[in-house]
Tab-separated table of C-alpha atoms in Angstrom:
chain	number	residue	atom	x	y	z
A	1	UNK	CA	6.112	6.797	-81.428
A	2	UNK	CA	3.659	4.717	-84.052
A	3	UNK	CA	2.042	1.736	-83.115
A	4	UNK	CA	3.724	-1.340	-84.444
A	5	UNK	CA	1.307	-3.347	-86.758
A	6	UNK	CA	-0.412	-6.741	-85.922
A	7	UNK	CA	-1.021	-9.683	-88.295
A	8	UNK	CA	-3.601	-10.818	-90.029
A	9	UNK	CA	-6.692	-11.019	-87.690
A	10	UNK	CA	-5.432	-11.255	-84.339
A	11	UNK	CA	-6.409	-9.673	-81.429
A	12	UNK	CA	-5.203	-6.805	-79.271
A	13	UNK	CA	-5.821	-7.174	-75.185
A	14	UNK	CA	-4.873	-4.260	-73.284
A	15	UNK	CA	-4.493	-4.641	-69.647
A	16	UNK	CA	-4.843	-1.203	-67.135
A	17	UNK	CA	-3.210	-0.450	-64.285
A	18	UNK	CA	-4.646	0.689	-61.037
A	19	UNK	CA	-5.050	4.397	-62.385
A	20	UNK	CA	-5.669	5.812	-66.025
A	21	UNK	CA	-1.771	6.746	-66.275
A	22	UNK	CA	-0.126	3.849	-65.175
A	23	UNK	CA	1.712	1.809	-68.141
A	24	UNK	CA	-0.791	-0.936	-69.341
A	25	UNK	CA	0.412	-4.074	-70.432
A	26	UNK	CA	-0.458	-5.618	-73.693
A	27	UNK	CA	-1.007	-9.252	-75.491
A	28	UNK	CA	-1.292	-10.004	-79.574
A	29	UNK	CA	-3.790	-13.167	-79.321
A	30	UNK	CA	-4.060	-15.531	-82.642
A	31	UNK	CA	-7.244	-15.777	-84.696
A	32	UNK	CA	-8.656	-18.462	-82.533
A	33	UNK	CA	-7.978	-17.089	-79.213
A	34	UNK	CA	-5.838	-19.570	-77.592
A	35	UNK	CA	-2.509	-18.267	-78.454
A	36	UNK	CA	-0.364	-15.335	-76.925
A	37	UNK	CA	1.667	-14.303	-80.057
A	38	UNK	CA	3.753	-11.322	-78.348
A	39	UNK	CA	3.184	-9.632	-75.070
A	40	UNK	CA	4.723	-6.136	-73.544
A	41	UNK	CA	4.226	-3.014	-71.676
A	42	UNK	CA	3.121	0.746	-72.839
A	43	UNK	CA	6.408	1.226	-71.058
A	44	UNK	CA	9.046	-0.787	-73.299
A	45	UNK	CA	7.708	0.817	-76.590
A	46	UNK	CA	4.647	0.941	-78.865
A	47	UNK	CA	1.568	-1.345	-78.763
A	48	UNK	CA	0.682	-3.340	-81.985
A	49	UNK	CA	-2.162	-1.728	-84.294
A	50	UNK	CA	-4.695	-3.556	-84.168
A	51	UNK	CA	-8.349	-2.686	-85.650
A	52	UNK	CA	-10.726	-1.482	-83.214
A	53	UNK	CA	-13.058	-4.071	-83.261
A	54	UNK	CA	-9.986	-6.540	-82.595
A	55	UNK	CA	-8.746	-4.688	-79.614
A	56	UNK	CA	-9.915	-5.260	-76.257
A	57	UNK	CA	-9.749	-3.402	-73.035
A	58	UNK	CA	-9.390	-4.965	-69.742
A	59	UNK	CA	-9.933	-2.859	-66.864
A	60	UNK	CA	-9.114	-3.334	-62.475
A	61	UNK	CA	-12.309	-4.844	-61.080
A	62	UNK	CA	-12.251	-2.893	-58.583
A	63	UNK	CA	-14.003	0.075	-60.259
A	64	UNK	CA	-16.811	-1.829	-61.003
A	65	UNK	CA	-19.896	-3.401	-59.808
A	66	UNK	CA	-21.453	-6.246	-61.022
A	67	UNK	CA	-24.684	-7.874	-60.772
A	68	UNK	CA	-26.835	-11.201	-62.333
A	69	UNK	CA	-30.065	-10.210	-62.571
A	70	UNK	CA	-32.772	-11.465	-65.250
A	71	UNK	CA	-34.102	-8.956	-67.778
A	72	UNK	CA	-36.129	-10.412	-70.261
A	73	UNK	CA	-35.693	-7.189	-72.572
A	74	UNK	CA	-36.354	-7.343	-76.306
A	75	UNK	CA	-33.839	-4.450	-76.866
A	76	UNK	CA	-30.289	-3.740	-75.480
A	77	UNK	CA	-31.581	-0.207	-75.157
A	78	UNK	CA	-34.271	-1.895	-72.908
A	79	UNK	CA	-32.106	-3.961	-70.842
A	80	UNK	CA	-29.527	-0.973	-70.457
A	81	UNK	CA	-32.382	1.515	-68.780
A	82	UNK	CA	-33.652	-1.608	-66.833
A	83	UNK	CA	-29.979	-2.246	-65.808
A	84	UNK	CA	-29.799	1.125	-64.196
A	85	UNK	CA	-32.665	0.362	-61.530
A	86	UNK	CA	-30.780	-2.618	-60.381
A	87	UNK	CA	-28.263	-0.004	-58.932
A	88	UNK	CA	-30.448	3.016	-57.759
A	89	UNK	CA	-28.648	4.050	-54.713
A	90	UNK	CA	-26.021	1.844	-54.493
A	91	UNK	CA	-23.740	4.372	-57.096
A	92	UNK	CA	-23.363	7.865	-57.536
A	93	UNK	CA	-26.480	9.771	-59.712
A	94	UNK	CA	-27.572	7.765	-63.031
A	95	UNK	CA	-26.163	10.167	-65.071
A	96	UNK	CA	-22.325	9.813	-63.691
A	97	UNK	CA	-22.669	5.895	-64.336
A	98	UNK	CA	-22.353	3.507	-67.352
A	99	UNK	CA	-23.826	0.591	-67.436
A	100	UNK	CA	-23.510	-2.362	-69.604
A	101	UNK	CA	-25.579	-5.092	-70.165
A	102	UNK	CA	-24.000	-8.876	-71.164
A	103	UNK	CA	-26.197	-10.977	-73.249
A	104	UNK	CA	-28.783	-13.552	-72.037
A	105	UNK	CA	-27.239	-16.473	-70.218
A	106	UNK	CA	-30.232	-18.808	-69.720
A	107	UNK	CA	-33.996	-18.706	-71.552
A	108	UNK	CA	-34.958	-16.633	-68.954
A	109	UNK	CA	-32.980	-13.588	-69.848
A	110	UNK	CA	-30.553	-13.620	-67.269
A	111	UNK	CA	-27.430	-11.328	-67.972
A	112	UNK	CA	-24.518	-9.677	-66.065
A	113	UNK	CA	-24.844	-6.125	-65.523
A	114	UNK	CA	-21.542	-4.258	-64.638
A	115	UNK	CA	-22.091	-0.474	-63.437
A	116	UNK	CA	-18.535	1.906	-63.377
A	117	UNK	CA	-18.317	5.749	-63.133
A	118	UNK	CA	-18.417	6.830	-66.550
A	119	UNK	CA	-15.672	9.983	-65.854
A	120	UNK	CA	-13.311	7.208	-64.618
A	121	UNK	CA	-14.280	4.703	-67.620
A	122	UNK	CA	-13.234	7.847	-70.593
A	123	UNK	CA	-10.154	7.824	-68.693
A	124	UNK	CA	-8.872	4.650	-69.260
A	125	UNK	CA	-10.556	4.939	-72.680
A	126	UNK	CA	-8.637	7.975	-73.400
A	127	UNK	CA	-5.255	6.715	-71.558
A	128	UNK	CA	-5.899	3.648	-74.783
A	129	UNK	CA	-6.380	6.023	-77.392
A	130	UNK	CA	-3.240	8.070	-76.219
A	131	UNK	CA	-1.001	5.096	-76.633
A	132	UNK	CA	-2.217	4.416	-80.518
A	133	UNK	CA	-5.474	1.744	-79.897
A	134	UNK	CA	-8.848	2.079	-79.962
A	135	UNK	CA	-10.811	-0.388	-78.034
A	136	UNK	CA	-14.614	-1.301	-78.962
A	137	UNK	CA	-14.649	-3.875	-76.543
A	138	UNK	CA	-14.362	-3.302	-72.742
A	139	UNK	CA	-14.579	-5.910	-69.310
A	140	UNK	CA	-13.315	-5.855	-66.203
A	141	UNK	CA	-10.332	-8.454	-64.773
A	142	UNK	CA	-12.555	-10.774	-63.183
A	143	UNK	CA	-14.810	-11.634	-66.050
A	144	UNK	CA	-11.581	-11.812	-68.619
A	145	UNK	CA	-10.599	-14.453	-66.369
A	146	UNK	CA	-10.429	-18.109	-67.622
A	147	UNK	CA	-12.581	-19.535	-65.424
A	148	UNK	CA	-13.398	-23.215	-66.154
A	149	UNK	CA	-16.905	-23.846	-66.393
A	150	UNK	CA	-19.108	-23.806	-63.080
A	151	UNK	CA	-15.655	-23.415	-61.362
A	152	UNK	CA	-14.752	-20.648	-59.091
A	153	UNK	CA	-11.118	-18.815	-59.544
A	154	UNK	CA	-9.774	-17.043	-56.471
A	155	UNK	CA	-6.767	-14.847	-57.689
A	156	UNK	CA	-4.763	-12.957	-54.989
A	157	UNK	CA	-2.778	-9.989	-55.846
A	158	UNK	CA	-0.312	-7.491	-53.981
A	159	UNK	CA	-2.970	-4.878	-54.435
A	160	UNK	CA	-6.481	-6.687	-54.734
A	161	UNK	CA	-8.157	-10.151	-54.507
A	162	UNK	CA	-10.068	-11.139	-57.838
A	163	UNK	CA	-13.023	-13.431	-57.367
A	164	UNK	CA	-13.962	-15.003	-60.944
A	165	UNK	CA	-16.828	-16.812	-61.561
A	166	UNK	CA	-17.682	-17.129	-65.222
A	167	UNK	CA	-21.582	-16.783	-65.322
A	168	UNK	CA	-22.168	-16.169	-61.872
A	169	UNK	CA	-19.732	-12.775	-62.141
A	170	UNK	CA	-17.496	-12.313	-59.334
A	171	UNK	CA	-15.593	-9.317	-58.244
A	172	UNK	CA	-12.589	-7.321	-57.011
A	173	UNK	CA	-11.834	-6.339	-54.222
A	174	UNK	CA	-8.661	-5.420	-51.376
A	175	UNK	CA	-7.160	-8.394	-49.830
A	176	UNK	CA	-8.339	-7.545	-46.446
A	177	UNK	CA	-11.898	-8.344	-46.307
A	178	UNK	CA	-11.923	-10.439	-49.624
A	179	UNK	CA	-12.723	-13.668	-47.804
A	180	UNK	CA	-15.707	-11.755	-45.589
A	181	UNK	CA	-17.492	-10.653	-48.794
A	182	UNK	CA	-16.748	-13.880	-50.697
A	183	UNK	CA	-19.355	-15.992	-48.224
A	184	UNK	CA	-22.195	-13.743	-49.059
A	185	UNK	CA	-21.029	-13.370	-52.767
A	186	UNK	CA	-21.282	-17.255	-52.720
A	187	UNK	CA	-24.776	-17.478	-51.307
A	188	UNK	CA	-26.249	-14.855	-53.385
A	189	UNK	CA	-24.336	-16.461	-56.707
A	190	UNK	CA	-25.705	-19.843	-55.847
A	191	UNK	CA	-22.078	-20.869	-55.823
A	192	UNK	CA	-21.966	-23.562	-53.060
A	193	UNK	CA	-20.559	-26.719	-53.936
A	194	UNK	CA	-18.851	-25.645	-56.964
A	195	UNK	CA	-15.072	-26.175	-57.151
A	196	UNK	CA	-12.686	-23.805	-55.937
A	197	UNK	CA	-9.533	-22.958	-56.735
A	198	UNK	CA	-7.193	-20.499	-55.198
A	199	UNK	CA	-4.148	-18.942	-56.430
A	200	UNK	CA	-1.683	-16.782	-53.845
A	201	UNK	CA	-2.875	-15.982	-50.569
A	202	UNK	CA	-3.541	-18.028	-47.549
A	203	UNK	CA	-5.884	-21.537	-47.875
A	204	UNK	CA	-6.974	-21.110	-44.244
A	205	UNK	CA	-8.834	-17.504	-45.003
A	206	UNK	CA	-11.223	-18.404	-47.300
């Protein structure tokens, strides 16, 4: 079936499921970001067309890593083969990984650097471009959250916990041992003291 067009120049944001071949769910955002025109599933019917450099891919957080490190590079290129230090032995070899770099967050070039398994990545890429869109623009659930500012967003799940913390990154993770990981994430992110807020799951666990 052919995509359905989109209007004018809104946005496309494509949501994945837990594997490359699950259905992913879709939302037609206006110009100025703050308005869900139309949403839907890969599984009712076609996704709008959108232009590539509208259409956005959101992928599980689970899949990838992320890290705030500061990497005063003058190039992307720079800060991409600097990126891949941050994560020597942590991941599978260099060449199985792709990394991306955010841009600087602070004058002292600190950025978010999110490392995924680049056969896994194509997938959902490919999975995208099966179902009529072409996304230039790739994140990962907790960073597409709406995090307020300075605020911490604790989203629980049926299948994962998703820890969002705007600048300071956050992470994905199974419900299970969420709240173990999310004192260290805390301390390391510098996150004590900021506001909180949880949605699903138990108060008394975190």
């Amino acid at each position: 079936s052919r995509a359905r067009p989109s209007q004018g120049r809104n946005s496309l944001v494509l949501v994945a499921g837990d594997d490359p071949a699950a259905p992913m769910l879709w939302a037609e955002v206006g110009a100025d970001g703050d308005q869900v025109l139309r949403r839907g599933s890969s599984a009712d019917g076609p996704i709008p067309a959108t232009a590539a450099e509208r259409t956005v891919l959101v992928l599980p957080g689970v899949d990838a890593q992320i890290k705030t490190v500061a990497l005063p590079a003058q190039s992307e290129a720079q800060a991409r083969k600097a990126a891949a230090l941050m994560f020597e032995g942590a991941l599978v070899a260099a060449e199985g990984v792709h990394y991306a770099v955010g841009a600087p967050i602070d004058a002292d070039g600190t950025r978010l650097v999110a490392a995924m398994d680049r056969a896994r990545l194509q997938a959902f890429l490919d999975r995208a471009r099966s179902l009529g869109a072409d996304p230039r623009q790739v994140t990962v659930d907790f960073l597409a959250w709406p995090s307020a500012p300075g605020d911490i967003d604790i989203v629980e799940t049926a299948s994962s916990v998703i820890v969002a913390g705007g600048a300071r990154g956050g992470f994905a993770i199974e419900p299970a041992v969420a709240p173990a990981l999310f004192g260290r994430w805390l301390s390391q992110t510098g996150g004590q003291g900021a506001p909180i807020r949880l949605y699903g799951g138990d108060p008394g666990a975190w």
